[in-house]
Coordinates of N, CA and C in Angstrom, one line a residue:
M12 N -9.0 -11.2 -48.2 CA -9.7 -10.9 -46.9 C -10.0 -9.4 -46.8
T13 N -11.1 -9.2 -46.2 CA -11.5 -7.8 -46.0 C -11.4 -7.4 -44.6
S14 N -11.2 -6.1 -44.4 CA -11.1 -5.6 -43.0 C -12.5 -5.2 -42.5
R15 N -12.7 -5.2 -41.2 CA -13.9 -4.7 -40.7 C -13.9 -3.2 -40.6
R16 N -15.0 -2.6 -41.0 CA -15.1 -1.2 -40.9 C -16.0 -0.8 -39.7
K17 N -15.7 0.4 -39.2 CA -16.5 0.9 -38.1 C -17.9 1.4 -38.6
T18 N -18.9 1.1 -37.8 CA -20.2 1.7 -38.1 C -20.4 2.9 -37.3
S19 N -21.3 3.7 -37.7 CA -21.5 5.0 -37.0 C -22.0 4.8 -35.6
T20 N -22.4 3.7 -35.2 CA -22.9 3.5 -33.8 C -21.7 3.1 -32.8
E21 N -20.6 2.7 -33.4 CA -19.5 2.3 -32.5 C -18.7 3.5 -32.1
K22 N -18.2 3.4 -30.9 CA -17.4 4.5 -30.3 C -16.0 4.6 -30.9
D23 N -15.5 5.8 -31.1 CA -14.2 5.9 -31.6 C -13.2 5.7 -30.5
H24 N -13.5 6.0 -29.3 CA -12.6 5.9 -28.1 C -13.3 5.0 -27.1
P25 N -13.0 3.7 -27.1 CA -13.7 2.8 -26.2 C -13.4 3.0 -24.7
E26 N -12.2 3.6 -24.4 CA -11.9 3.8 -23.0 C -12.7 5.0 -22.4
K27 N -13.2 5.9 -23.3 CA -14.0 7.0 -22.9 C -15.4 6.8 -23.1
D28 N -16.2 6.9 -22.0 CA -17.6 6.6 -22.1 C -18.4 7.9 -21.9
D29 N -19.8 7.8 -22.0 CA -20.6 8.9 -21.9 C -21.0 9.3 -20.5
R30 N -20.6 8.6 -19.5 CA -21.0 8.9 -18.1 C -20.3 10.2 -17.7
N31 N -20.8 10.7 -16.6 CA -20.1 11.9 -16.0 C -18.8 11.6 -15.5
D32 N -17.9 12.5 -15.5 CA -16.5 12.4 -15.1 C -16.5 12.2 -13.5
T33 N -15.9 11.2 -13.0 CA -15.9 10.9 -11.6 C -15.0 11.8 -10.8
T34 N -14.2 12.7 -11.4 CA -13.3 13.5 -10.7 C -13.9 14.8 -10.2
H35 N -15.2 15.0 -10.6 CA -15.9 16.2 -10.1 C -16.9 15.8 -9.0
S36 N -17.0 16.6 -8.1 CA -17.9 16.4 -7.0 C -19.3 16.9 -7.4
A37 N -20.3 16.8 -6.4 CA -21.6 17.2 -6.7 C -21.7 18.7 -6.9
S38 N -20.8 19.4 -6.3 CA -20.9 20.9 -6.5 C -20.3 21.3 -7.8
G39 N -19.7 20.4 -8.6 CA -19.1 20.8 -9.8 C -17.6 21.1 -9.7
K40 N -17.1 21.1 -8.5 CA -15.6 21.4 -8.4 C -14.8 20.2 -8.5
S41 N -13.6 20.3 -8.9 CA -12.7 19.2 -9.1 C -12.3 18.5 -7.8
N42 N -12.4 17.2 -7.8 CA -12.0 16.4 -6.6 C -10.6 15.8 -6.9
I43 N -9.6 16.3 -6.3 CA -8.3 15.7 -6.6 C -7.6 15.0 -5.4
T44 N -8.5 14.5 -4.5 CA -7.9 13.8 -3.3 C -7.2 12.6 -3.8
P45 N -6.1 12.2 -3.1 CA -5.4 11.0 -3.5 C -6.1 9.8 -3.1
A46 N -5.9 8.7 -3.9 CA -6.5 7.4 -3.6 C -6.1 6.8 -2.3
V47 N -4.8 7.1 -2.0 CA -4.2 6.6 -0.7 C -3.7 7.7 0.1
P48 N -4.1 7.8 1.4 CA -3.7 8.9 2.2 C -2.2 8.9 2.4
A49 N -1.7 10.1 2.6 CA -0.2 10.3 2.8 C 0.3 9.5 4.0
A50 N -0.4 9.4 5.0 CA 0.0 8.7 6.2 C 0.3 7.2 5.9
V51 N -0.5 6.7 5.1 CA -0.4 5.3 4.7 C 0.9 5.1 3.9
I52 N 1.2 6.0 3.0 CA 2.4 6.0 2.2 C 3.6 6.1 3.1
Y53 N 3.6 7.0 4.0 CA 4.7 7.2 4.9 C 5.0 5.9 5.8
K54 N 3.9 5.3 6.2 CA 4.1 4.1 7.0 C 4.7 3.0 6.1
L55 N 4.2 2.9 4.9 CA 4.8 1.9 4.0 C 6.3 2.1 3.7
L56 N 6.6 3.4 3.5 CA 8.0 3.7 3.3 C 8.9 3.5 4.5
G57 N 8.4 3.8 5.7 CA 9.1 3.5 6.9 C 9.4 2.0 7.1
F58 N 8.3 1.2 6.9 CA 8.5 -0.2 7.1 C 9.4 -0.8 6.0
T59 N 9.4 -0.3 4.8 CA 10.2 -0.7 3.7 C 11.7 -0.4 4.1
L60 N 11.9 0.8 4.6 CA 13.3 1.1 5.0 C 13.7 0.2 6.2
A61 N 12.8 0.0 7.1 CA 13.2 -0.9 8.2 C 13.5 -2.3 7.7
M62 N 12.7 -2.8 6.7 CA 13.0 -4.1 6.2 C 14.3 -4.3 5.5
V63 N 14.8 -3.2 4.9 CA 16.1 -3.2 4.2 C 17.2 -3.0 5.2
V64 N 17.1 -1.9 5.9 CA 18.2 -1.5 6.8 C 18.3 -2.4 8.0
G65 N 17.2 -2.8 8.6 CA 17.2 -3.5 9.9 C 18.0 -4.9 9.8
P66 N 17.6 -5.8 9.0 CA 18.3 -7.1 8.9 C 19.8 -7.0 8.5
I67 N 20.0 -6.1 7.5 CA 21.4 -5.9 7.1 C 22.3 -5.3 8.2
G68 N 21.7 -4.3 8.8 CA 22.5 -3.7 9.9 C 22.7 -4.6 11.1
I69 N 21.7 -5.4 11.4 CA 21.8 -6.4 12.5 C 22.9 -7.4 12.2
Y70 N 22.8 -7.9 10.9 CA 23.8 -8.9 10.5 C 25.2 -8.4 10.7
F71 N 25.5 -7.2 10.1 CA 26.9 -6.8 10.2 C 27.3 -6.3 11.7
M72 N 26.3 -5.8 12.4 CA 26.6 -5.4 13.8 C 26.9 -6.6 14.7
T73 N 26.1 -7.7 14.5 CA 26.3 -8.9 15.4 C 27.4 -9.8 14.8
L74 N 27.8 -9.7 13.6 CA 28.8 -10.7 13.0 C 30.1 -10.7 13.8
N75 N 30.7 -9.6 14.0 CA 32.0 -9.5 14.7 C 31.9 -9.2 16.2
T76 N 30.8 -8.6 16.6 CA 30.7 -8.1 18.0 C 30.2 -9.2 18.9
I77 N 29.0 -9.8 18.6 CA 28.4 -10.7 19.4 C 28.8 -12.2 19.1
F78 N 28.7 -12.5 17.8 CA 29.0 -13.9 17.4 C 30.4 -14.2 16.9
R79 N 31.3 -13.3 17.0 CA 32.7 -13.4 16.7 C 33.0 -14.1 15.4
G80 N 32.4 -13.6 14.3 CA 32.6 -14.2 13.0 C 31.8 -15.3 12.6
N81 N 30.9 -15.8 13.4 CA 30.0 -16.9 13.0 C 28.8 -16.3 12.2
S82 N 28.9 -16.5 10.9 CA 27.9 -15.9 10.0 C 26.6 -16.6 10.1
T83 N 26.5 -17.8 10.5 CA 25.3 -18.5 10.6 C 24.4 -17.9 11.6
W84 N 24.9 -17.6 12.8 CA 24.1 -17.0 13.9 C 23.8 -15.6 13.5
A85 N 24.7 -14.9 12.9 CA 24.4 -13.5 12.5 C 23.3 -13.5 11.4
G86 N 23.3 -14.4 10.5 CA 22.2 -14.5 9.5 C 20.9 -14.9 10.1
A87 N 20.9 -15.8 11.1 CA 19.7 -16.1 11.8 C 19.1 -14.9 12.5
T88 N 20.0 -14.1 13.1 CA 19.5 -12.9 13.8 C 18.9 -11.9 12.8
A89 N 19.5 -11.8 11.7 CA 19.0 -11.0 10.6 C 17.6 -11.5 10.1
A90 N 17.5 -12.8 10.0 CA 16.2 -13.3 9.6 C 15.1 -13.1 10.6
I91 N 15.5 -13.2 11.9 CA 14.5 -12.9 13.0 C 14.1 -11.5 13.0
T92 N 15.1 -10.6 12.7 CA 14.8 -9.2 12.6 C 13.8 -8.9 11.5
A93 N 14.0 -9.5 10.3 CA 13.1 -9.3 9.2 C 11.7 -9.8 9.6
N94 N 11.6 -10.9 10.3 CA 10.3 -11.4 10.7 C 9.6 -10.4 11.7
V95 N 10.4 -9.8 12.6 CA 9.9 -8.9 13.6 C 9.3 -7.7 12.9
V96 N 10.0 -7.2 11.9 CA 9.5 -6.0 11.1 C 8.3 -6.4 10.3
L97 N 8.2 -7.5 9.8 CA 7.0 -8.0 9.0 C 5.8 -8.1 10.0
I98 N 6.0 -8.7 11.1 CA 4.9 -8.9 12.1 C 4.4 -7.5 12.6
A99 N 5.4 -6.6 12.8 CA 5.0 -5.2 13.2 C 4.2 -4.5 12.2
Y100 N 4.5 -4.7 10.9 CA 3.8 -4.1 9.8 C 2.3 -4.7 9.8
V101 N 2.2 -6.0 9.9 CA 0.9 -6.6 9.9 C 0.0 -6.1 11.1
I102 N 0.6 -5.9 12.3 CA -0.1 -5.4 13.4 C -0.6 -4.0 13.2
V103 N 0.3 -3.2 12.6 CA 0.0 -1.8 12.4 C -1.2 -1.7 11.3
A104 N -1.1 -2.5 10.3 CA -2.1 -2.5 9.3 C -3.4 -3.0 9.8
L105 N -3.4 -4.0 10.7 CA -4.7 -4.5 11.3 C -5.3 -3.4 12.2
K106 N -4.5 -2.7 13.0 CA -5.0 -1.7 13.8 C -5.6 -0.5 13.0
E107 N -4.9 -0.2 11.9 CA -5.4 0.9 11.0 C -6.8 0.5 10.4
D108 N -6.9 -0.8 10.0 CA -8.1 -1.3 9.4 C -9.2 -1.3 10.5
E109 N -8.9 -1.6 11.7 CA -9.8 -1.6 12.8 C -10.3 -0.2 13.1
S110 N -9.4 0.8 13.1 CA -9.8 2.1 13.4 C -10.7 2.7 12.3
D111 N -10.5 2.3 11.0 CA -11.3 2.7 9.9 C -12.7 2.2 10.1
K112 N -12.9 0.9 10.5 CA -14.2 0.3 10.8 C -14.9 1.1 11.9
L113 N -14.2 1.3 13.0 CA -14.8 2.1 14.1 C -15.3 3.5 13.7
A114 N -14.5 4.1 12.9 CA -14.8 5.5 12.4 C -16.1 5.4 11.5
A115 N -16.2 4.4 10.7 CA -17.3 4.3 9.8 C -18.6 3.9 10.6
E116 N -18.4 3.1 11.6 CA -19.6 2.8 12.5 C -20.1 4.0 13.2
E117 N -19.1 4.8 13.8 CA -19.5 6.0 14.5 C -20.1 7.0 13.6
K118 N -19.6 7.1 12.4 CA -20.2 8.1 11.4 C -21.7 7.6 11.1
A119 N -21.9 6.3 10.9 CA -23.2 5.8 10.6 C -24.1 6.0 11.8
R120 N -23.6 5.9 13.0 CA -24.4 6.1 14.2 C -24.8 7.6 14.3
K121 N -23.9 8.5 14.0 CA -24.2 9.9 14.1 C -25.2 10.3 13.0
G122 N -25.2 9.6 11.9 CA -26.1 10.0 10.8 C -27.5 9.6 11.1
L123 N -27.7 8.6 12.0 CA -29.1 8.2 12.3 C -29.8 9.1 13.2

C-alpha cells in the first residue's frame, strides 16, 4: 500500500485559514472582550451555589427541628427548595434575555 502525499495546493495547517483574524477590530487594535459577560458568570455561580447549599442546608435544618427526624418530609422540602432555585434561575434568565431584546430594539430605533 502506498501513502497519500500532500500536493502543493493543500494547506499544511487545516485549522488556520487565509481569512483575517477575528480578534482584531476595524481599527486594527486587538479585541479581547470575553464571549460571556462577567455578570452572567456571577449569576451562574450564585445559582450554582444556591442549588448545592440550599437543598442540603434545608434538609439538615428541617430534619430535626421541624420534622423531628422524619427524613421523608425533610427530603421533600429539600426537593421543593431545589425546584424553587431552578425556577428562579429560569425567570432571571428570561428577564435577562428580554432586556437584551429591548436594548437591541432601542439601539436599532436610535440608528434610524
